[in-house]
Coordinates of C-alpha atoms in Angstrom, one line a residue:
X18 CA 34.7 -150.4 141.6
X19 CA 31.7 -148.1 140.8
X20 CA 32.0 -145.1 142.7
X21 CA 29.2 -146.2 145.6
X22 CA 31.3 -148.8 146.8
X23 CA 33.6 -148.5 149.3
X24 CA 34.4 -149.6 153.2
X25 CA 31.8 -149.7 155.5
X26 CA 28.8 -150.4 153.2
X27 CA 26.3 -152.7 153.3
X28 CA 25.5 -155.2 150.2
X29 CA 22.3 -157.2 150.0
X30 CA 21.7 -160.3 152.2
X31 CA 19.9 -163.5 150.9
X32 CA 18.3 -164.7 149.3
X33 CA 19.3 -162.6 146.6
X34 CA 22.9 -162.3 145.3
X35 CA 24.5 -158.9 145.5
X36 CA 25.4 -157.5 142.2
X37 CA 29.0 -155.9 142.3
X38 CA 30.4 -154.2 139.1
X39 CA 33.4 -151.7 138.1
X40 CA 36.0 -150.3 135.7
X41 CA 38.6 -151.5 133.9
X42 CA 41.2 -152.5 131.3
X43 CA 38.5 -153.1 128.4
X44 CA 39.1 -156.9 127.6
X45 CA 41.2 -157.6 131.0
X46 CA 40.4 -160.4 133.0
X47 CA 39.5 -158.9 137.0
X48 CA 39.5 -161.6 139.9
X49 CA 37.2 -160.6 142.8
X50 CA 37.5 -162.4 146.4
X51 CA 35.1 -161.7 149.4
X52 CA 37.6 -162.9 152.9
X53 CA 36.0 -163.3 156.1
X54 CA 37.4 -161.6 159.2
X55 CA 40.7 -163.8 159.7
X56 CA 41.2 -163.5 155.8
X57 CA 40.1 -167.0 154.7
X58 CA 39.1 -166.2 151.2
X59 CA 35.6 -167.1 151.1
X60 CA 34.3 -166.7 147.4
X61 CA 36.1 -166.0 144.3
X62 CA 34.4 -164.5 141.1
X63 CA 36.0 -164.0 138.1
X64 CA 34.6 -161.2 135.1
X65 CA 35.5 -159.9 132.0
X66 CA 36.1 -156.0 131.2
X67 CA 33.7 -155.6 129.0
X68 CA 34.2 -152.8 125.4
X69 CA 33.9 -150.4 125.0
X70 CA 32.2 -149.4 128.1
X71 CA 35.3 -150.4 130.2
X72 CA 33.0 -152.0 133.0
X73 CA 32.5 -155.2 134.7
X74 CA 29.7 -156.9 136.6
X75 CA 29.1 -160.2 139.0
X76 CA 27.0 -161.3 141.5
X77 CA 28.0 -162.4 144.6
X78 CA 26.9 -165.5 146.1
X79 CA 23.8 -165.0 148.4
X80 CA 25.3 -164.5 151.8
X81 CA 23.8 -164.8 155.1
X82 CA 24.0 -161.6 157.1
X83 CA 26.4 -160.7 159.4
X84 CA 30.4 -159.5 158.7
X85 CA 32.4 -157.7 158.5
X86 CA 33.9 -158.9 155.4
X87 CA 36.8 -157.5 152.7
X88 CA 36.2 -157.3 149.1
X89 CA 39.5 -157.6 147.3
X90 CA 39.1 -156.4 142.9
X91 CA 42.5 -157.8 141.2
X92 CA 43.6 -157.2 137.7
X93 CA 46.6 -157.7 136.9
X94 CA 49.0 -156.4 139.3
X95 CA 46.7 -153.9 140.5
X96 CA 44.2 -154.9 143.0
X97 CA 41.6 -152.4 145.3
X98 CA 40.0 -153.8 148.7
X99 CA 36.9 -152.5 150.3
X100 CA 37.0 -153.5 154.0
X101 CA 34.7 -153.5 157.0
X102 CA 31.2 -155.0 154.9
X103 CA 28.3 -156.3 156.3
X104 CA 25.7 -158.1 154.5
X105 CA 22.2 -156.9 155.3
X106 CA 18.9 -155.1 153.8
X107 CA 20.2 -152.1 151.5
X108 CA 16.8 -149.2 150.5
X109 CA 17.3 -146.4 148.7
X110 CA 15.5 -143.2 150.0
X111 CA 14.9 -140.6 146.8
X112 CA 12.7 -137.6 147.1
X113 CA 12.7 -134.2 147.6
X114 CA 13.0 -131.6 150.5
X115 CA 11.0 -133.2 153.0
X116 CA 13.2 -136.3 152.4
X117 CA 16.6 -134.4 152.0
X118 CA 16.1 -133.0 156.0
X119 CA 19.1 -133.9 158.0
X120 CA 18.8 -135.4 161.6
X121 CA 20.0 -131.1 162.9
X122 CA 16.9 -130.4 161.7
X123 CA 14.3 -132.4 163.3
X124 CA 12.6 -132.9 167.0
X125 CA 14.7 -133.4 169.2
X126 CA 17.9 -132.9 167.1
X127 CA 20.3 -133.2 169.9
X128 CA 19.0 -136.3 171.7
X129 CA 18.8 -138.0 167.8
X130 CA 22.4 -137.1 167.0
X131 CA 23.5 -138.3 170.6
X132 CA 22.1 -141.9 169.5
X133 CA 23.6 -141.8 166.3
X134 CA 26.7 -143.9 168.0
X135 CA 24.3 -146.7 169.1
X136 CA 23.7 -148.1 165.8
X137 CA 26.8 -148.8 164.2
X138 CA 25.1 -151.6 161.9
X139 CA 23.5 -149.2 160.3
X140 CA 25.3 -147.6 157.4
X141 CA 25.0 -144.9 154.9
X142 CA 26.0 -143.3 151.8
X143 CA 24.4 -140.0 150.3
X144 CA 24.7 -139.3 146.2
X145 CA 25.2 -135.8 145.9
X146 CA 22.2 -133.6 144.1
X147 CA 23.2 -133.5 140.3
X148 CA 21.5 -133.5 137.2
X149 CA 22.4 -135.0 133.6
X150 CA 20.4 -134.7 130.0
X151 CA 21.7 -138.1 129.5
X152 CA 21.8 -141.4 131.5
X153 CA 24.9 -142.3 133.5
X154 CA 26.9 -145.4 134.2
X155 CA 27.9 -144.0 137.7
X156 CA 27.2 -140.7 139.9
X157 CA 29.2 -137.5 139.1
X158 CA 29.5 -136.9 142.5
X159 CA 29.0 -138.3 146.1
X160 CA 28.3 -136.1 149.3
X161 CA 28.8 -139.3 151.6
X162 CA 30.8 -142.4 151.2
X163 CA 29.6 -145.8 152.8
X164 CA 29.8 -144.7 156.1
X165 CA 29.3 -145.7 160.1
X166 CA 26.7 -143.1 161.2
X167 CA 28.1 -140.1 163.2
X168 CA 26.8 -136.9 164.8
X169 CA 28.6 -135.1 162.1
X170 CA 27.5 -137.0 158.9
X171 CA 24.0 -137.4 160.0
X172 CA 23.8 -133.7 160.8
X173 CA 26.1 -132.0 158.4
X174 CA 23.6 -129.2 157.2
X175 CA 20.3 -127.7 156.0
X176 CA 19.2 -129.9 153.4
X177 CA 22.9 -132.0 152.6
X178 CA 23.1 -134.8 154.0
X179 CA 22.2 -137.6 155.8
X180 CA 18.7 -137.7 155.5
X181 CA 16.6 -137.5 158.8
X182 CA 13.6 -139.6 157.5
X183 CA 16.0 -142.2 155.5
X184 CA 18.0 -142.5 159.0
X185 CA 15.2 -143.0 161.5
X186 CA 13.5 -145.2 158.9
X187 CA 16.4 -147.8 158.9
X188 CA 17.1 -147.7 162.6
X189 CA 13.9 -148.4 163.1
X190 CA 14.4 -151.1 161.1
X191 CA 17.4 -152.2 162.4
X192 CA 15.4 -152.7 166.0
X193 CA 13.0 -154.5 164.5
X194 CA 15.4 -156.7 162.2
X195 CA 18.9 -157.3 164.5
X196 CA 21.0 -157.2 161.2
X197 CA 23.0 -155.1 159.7
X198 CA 20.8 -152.2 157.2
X199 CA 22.4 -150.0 154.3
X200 CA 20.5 -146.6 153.6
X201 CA 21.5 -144.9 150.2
X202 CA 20.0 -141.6 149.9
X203 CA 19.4 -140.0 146.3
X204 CA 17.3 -136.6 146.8
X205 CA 16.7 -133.1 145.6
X206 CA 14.6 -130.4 147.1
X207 CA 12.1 -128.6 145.3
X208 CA 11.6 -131.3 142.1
X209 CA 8.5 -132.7 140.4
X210 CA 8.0 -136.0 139.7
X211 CA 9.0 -135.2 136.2
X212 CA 12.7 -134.9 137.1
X213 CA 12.8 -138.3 138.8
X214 CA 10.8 -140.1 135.6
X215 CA 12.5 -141.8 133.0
X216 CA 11.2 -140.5 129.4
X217 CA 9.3 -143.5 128.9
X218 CA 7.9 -143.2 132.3
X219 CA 6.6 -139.7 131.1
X220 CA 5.7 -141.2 127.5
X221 CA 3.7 -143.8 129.4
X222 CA 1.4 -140.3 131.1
X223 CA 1.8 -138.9 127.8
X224 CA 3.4 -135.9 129.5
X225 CA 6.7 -135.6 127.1
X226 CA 4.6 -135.0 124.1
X227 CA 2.4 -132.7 125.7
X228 CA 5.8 -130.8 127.2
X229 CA 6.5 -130.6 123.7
X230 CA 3.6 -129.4 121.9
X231 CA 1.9 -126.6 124.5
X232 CA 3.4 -123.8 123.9
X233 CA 2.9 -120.4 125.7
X234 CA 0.5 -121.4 128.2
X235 CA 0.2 -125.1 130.7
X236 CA -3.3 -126.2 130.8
X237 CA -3.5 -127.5 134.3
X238 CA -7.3 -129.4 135.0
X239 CA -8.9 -129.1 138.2
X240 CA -11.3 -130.9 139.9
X241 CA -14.4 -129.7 142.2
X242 CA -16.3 -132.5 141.8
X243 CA -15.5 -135.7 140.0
X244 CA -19.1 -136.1 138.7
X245 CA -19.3 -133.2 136.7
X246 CA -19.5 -132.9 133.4
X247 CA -18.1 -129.5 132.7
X248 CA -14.8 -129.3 134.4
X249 CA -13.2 -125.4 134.0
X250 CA -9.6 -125.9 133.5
X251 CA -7.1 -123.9 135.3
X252 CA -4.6 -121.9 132.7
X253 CA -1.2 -120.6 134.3
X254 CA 1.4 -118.9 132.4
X255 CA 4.0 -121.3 130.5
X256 CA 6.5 -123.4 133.1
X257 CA 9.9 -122.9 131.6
X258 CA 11.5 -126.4 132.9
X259 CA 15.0 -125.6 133.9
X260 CA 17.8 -127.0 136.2
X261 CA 16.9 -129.6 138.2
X262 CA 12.9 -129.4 137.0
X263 CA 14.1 -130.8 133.6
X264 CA 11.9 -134.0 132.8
X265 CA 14.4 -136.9 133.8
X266 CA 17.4 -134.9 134.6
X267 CA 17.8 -136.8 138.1
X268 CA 16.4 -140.2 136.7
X269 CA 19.5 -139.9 134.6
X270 CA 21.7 -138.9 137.1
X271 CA 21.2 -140.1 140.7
X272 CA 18.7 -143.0 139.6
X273 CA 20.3 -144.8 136.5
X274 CA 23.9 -145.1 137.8
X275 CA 22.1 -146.5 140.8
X276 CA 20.4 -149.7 138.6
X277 CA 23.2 -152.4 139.1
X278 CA 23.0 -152.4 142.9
X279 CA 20.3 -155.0 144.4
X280 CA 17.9 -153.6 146.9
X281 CA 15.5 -154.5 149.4
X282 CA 13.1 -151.9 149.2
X283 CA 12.6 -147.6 148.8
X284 CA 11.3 -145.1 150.6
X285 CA 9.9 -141.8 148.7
X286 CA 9.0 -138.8 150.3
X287 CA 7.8 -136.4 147.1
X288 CA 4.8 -134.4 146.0
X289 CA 5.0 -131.0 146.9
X290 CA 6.5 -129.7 143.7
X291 CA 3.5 -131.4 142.1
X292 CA 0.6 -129.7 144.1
X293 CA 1.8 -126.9 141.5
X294 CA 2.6 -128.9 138.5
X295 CA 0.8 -131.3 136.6
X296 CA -1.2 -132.2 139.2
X297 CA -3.7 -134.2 138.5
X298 CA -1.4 -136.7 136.3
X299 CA 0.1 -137.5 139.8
X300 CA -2.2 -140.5 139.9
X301 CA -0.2 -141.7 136.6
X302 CA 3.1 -140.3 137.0
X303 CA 3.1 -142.1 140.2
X304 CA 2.2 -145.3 140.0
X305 CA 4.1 -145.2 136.7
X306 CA 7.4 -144.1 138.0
X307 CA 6.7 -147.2 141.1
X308 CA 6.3 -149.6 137.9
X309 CA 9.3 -148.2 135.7
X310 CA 12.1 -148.0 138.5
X311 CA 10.7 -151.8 139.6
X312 CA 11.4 -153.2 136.4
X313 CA 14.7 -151.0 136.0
X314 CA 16.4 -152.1 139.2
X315 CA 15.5 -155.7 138.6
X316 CA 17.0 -155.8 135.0
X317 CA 19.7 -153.6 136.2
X318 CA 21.1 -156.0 138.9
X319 CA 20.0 -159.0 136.4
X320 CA 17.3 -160.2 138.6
X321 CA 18.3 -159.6 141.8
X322 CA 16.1 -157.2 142.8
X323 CA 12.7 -158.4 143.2
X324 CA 10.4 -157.0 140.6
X325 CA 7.9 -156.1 143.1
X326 CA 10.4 -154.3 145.2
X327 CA 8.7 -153.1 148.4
X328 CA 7.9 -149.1 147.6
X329 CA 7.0 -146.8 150.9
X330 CA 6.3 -143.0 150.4
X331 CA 4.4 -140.6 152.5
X332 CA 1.6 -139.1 151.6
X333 CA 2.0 -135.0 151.8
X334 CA 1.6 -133.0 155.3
X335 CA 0.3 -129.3 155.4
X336 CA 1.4 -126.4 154.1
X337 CA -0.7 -123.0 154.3
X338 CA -3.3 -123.4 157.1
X339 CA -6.2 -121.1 155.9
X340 CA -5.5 -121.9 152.0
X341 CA -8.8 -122.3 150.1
X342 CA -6.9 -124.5 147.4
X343 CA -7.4 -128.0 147.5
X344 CA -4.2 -128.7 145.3
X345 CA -2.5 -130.6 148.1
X346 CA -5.7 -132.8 148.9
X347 CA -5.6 -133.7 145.2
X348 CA -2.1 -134.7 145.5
X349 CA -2.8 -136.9 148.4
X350 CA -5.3 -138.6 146.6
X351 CA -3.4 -139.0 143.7
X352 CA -0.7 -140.1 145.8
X353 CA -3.2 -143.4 146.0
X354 CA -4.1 -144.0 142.6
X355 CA -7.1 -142.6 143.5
X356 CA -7.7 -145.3 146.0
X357 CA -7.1 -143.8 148.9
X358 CA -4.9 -146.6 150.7
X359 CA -2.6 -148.6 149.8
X360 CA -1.2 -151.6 148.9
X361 CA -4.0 -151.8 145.9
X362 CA -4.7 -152.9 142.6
X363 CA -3.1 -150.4 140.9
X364 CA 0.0 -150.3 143.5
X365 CA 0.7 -153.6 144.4
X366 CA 3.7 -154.1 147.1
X367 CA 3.5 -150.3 148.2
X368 CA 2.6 -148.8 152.1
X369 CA 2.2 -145.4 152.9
X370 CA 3.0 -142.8 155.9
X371 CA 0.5 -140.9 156.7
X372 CA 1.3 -137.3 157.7
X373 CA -1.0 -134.5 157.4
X374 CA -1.6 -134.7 161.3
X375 CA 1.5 -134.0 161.5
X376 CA 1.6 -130.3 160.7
X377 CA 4.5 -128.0 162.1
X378 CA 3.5 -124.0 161.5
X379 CA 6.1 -122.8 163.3
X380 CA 9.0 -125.1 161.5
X381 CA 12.0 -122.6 160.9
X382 CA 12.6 -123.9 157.5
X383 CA 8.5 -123.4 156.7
X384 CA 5.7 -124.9 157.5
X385 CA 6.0 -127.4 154.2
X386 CA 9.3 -128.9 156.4
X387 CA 7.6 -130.5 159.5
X388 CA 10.4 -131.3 162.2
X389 CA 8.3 -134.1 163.3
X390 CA 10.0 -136.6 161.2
X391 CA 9.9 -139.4 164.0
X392 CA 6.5 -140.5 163.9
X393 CA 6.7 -140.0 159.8
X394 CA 8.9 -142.6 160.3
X395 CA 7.6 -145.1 162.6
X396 CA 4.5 -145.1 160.5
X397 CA 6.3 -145.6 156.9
X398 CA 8.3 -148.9 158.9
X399 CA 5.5 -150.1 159.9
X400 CA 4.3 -150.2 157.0
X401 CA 7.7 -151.7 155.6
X402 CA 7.6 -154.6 157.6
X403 CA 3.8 -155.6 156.8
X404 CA 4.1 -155.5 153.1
X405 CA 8.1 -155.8 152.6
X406 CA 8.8 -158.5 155.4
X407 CA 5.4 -160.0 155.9
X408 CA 4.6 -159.2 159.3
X409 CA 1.4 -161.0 160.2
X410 CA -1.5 -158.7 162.2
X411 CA 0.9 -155.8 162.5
X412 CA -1.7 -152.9 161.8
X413 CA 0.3 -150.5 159.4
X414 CA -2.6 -148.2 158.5
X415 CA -5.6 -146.0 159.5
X416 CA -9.3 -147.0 159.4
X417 CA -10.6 -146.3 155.6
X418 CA -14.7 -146.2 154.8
X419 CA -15.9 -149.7 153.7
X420 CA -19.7 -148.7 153.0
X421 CA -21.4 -145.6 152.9
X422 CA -25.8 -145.5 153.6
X423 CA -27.8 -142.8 153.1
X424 CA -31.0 -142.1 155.6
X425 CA -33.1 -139.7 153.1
X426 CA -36.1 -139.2 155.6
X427 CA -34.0 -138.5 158.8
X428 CA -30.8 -136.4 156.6
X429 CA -28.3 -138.8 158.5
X430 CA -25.3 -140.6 156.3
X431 CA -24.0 -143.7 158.4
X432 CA -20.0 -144.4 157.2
X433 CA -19.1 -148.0 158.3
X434 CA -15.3 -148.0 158.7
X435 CA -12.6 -150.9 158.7
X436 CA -11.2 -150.5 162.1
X437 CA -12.6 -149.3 165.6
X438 CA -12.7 -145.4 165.8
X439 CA -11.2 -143.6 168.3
X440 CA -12.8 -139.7 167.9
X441 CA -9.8 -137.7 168.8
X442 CA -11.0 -133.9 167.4
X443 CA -14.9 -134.1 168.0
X444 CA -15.3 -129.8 166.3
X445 CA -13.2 -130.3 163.2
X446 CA -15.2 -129.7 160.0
X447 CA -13.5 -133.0 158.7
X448 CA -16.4 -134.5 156.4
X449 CA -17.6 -132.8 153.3
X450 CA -20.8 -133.8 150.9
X451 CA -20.9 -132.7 147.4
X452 CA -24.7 -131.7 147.3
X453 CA -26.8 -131.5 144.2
X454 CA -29.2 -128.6 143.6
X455 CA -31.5 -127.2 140.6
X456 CA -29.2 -124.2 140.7
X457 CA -26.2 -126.2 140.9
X458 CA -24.9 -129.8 140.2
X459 CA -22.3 -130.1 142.8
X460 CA -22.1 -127.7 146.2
X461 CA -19.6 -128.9 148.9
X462 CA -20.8 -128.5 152.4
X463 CA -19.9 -129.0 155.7
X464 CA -21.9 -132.0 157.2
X465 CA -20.8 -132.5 161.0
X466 CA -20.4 -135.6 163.0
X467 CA -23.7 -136.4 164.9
X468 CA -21.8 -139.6 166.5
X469 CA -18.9 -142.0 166.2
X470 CA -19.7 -145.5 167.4
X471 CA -16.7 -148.2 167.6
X472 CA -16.6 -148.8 163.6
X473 CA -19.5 -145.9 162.7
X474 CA -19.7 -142.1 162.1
X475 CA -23.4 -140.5 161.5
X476 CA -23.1 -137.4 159.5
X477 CA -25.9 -135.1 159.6
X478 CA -27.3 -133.6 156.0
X479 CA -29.3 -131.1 157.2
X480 CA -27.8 -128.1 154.9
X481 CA -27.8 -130.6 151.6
X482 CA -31.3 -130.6 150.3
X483 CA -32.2 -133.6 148.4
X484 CA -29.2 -135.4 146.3
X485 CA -26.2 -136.3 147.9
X486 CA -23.6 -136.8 145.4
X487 CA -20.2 -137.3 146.9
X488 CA -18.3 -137.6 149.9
X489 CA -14.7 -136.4 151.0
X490 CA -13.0 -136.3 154.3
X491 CA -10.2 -134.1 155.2
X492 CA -10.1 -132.2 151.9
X493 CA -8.1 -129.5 152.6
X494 CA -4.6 -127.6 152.4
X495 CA -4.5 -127.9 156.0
X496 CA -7.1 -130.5 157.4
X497 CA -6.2 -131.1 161.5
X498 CA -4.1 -129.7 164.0
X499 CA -0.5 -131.5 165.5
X500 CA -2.0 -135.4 166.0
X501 CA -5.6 -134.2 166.5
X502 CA -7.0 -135.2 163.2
X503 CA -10.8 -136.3 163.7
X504 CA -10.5 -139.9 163.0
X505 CA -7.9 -142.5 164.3
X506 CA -7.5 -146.3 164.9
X507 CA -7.1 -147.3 168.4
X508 CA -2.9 -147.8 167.2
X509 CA -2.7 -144.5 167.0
X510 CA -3.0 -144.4 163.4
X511 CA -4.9 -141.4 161.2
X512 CA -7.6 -142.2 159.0
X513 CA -6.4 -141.2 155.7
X514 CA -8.2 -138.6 153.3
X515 CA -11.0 -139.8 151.0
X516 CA -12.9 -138.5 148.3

């Protein structure tokens, strides 16, 4: 077998067929047989070692969930069985720091790890962090077999393994599903986007030939306003790309040996690195990267992933509370397409986590590693069972602006929002207006809540003079205190950022 199989893991459910595949004696026949509990051999598939590459594929027939089960692989006289499978929903949870946070490091560590024993349908397996300039067949290296989840191997480290986010995630799934869940964790802290793109992801964003031509100096835009016409671009001494910053280095690594398996869905947590690198092609290198590793895994596993596999990231929480840069705002954004919630046009079949109400100061491993990964969590599976597993009514996300009118003679702006408002921070500076002046074409100001009705806020304009040009809402580095963002749904649920 491929080197993430083994006992104790979990291998997609039905409808779709889960994709099995190994080594072996190029040209060699190998017999595989799945055997229910008592050993009554339950399916046999037969495949051919395939040259030069030595390896061997098939596809299970869809099974219901449940087990356990043994997987027996027989060629010739030699034969290796996997025991103790279930059959479930298998997601693969790739990112970087904020995502590679074990469960020691979180709220309420103890009383987490202390659970851990309670859900022993939920399994899971951690690639280890490794980096390749060339695609591979099957990871280097694994920091956690197919496991049953312990004190110990959910809270092995700082940063190792298993991941806090990935964990809570699937046994919040598991509560909501009653079947068995398989969590694979593939991340690396402190790496773009870049890393975790194929090169014709980054070809697609035109960012390999532009890696290849600037020399000396990155050009990195930034954007005050989006209306105007003269945009001063941000220069920063060259980014030597080394380790694993390469472009693609983990895509070929931890990503492409990772193809064959069918999945149910992934969960991303990634961005920070990109508040400080290319920016503001996050709204392509995004959406690209959701597109690429869609299509991959579905041709990888021959169809048995969907192709519009479920995606679920979280959208970036705080980092430096009195910074005057707006590069993680951007980020969020961009984290959107530009849209500023999601599922949309541009990313069909994704949810979001909201987080920047989430904010931790005081976190020992700095305030860009929030401990508070339990309501990350319940937020990103909420999401995960509207889009992925079609929950009907189940509000996933935070009230987002439908209309916007302007009262010139009174200076008032009236937002008309989706959801009804609960005001939860009534002196937070959240809205900005982008204000038009002979002197200059596009002044942000402050422009405070007057009221907030059930699905209205009145902003008041008196500072903006006559033009009102844009609008943004919690446009900052650090835009609310711990859950005391302005603006919530009556859920509990943050309104998200908005330009």
């Amino acid at each position: 077998f491929a080197s993430y199989y083994g006992n104790h893991m979990v291998l997609q459910k039905e409808p779709a067929g889960a994709v099995v595949w190994g080594y072996g004696e190029p040209g060699a026949a190998v017999t595989l047989a799945l055997s229910g509990d008592g050993g009554l051999v339950l399916m046999k598939k037969m495949a051919r070692v395939k040259e030069p590459s030595g390896t061997w594929t098939t596809i299970l027939d869809p099974m219901a969930q449940g087990g356990p089960y043994t997987l027996t692989a027989r060629q010739g006289s030699e034969n290796v069985t996997l025991r103790d499978i279930y059959f479930g929903d298998v997601w693969l949870c790739s990112g970087q720091s904020n995502m590679a946070m074990t469960v020691l490091q979180i709220t309420n560590a103890s009383q987490e790890l202390a659970a851990a024993a309670r859900y022993p349908y939920v399994r899971i397996f951690a690639a280890a962090p490794s980096r390749s300039d060339v695609e591979l067949e099957d990871l280097e290296r694994i920091d956690l077999p197919w496991s049953i989840p312990t004190a110990e191997n959910l809270g092995h480290g700082n940063f190792t393994y298993f991941s806090a986010l990935c964990w809570l995630l699937g046994r919040y799934l598991y509560e909501a599903l009653r079947y068995p869940v398989g969590l694979v964790e593939a991340a690396w802290g402190g790496t773009p986007i870049e890393a975790w793109s194929s090169p014709r992801a980054l070809r697609a964003c035109g960012l390999l030939e532009n890696m290849r031509r600037v020399k000396g100096i990155h050009v990195w835009p930034r954007v005050f306003c989006p209306f105007s016409p003269a945009l001063s671009p941000r220069i920063s001494p060259h980014q030597h790309f080394s380790g694993p910053q390469t472009p693609s280095v983990l895509w070929n690594a931890m990503i492409h040996p990772l193809l064959n398996m069918t999945l149910r869905g992934i969960a991303w947590y990634q961005g920070e690195a990109n508040a400080f690198l290319h920016t503001d092609q996050y709204n392509c290198t995004f959406p690209v990267l959701i597109a690429d590793w869609r299509q991959a895994f579905h041709a990888g596993s021959a169809g048995q992933t969907e192709l519009l596999l479920p995606f679920g990231f979280v959208q970036l929480s705080t980092y430096r509370r009195q910074s005057p840069q707006d590069s993680f705002a951007r980020l969020r954004w961009h984290q959107t397409a530009d849209m500023g919630v999601v599922p949309n046009a541009r990313m069909p079949g994704t949810f979001m986590s909201v987080a920047m109400d989430l904010c931790d100061e005081h976190s020992p491993y700095g305030s860009i590693h929030p401990r508070d990964k339990q309501n990350v969590a319940h937020r990103l599976q909420l999401g995960a069972r509207a889009v992925a597993y079609g929950e009907k009514d189940l509000v996933f996300q935070g009230p987002f602006p439908m209309r916007a009118v302007l009262e010139v003679t009174r200076a008032l702006l009236n937002i008309t929002y989706s959801q009804r408002l609960v005001w939860r921070q009534r002196d937070t500076p959240a809205f900005e207006v982008c204000c038009s002046s002979p002197v200059t074409l596009c002044r942000w100001l402050p422009a405070p809540m007057v009221t907030v009705g059930s699905h209205t806020v009145t902003l008041a304009l008196g500072g903006c003079g006559t033009l009102v040009l844009a609008l943004r809402y919690a446009w900052a580095e650090w835009p609310c205190e711990y859950q005391s963002c302005a603006l919530y749904n009556t859920q509990g649920l943050p309104a998200p950022p908005f330009l």
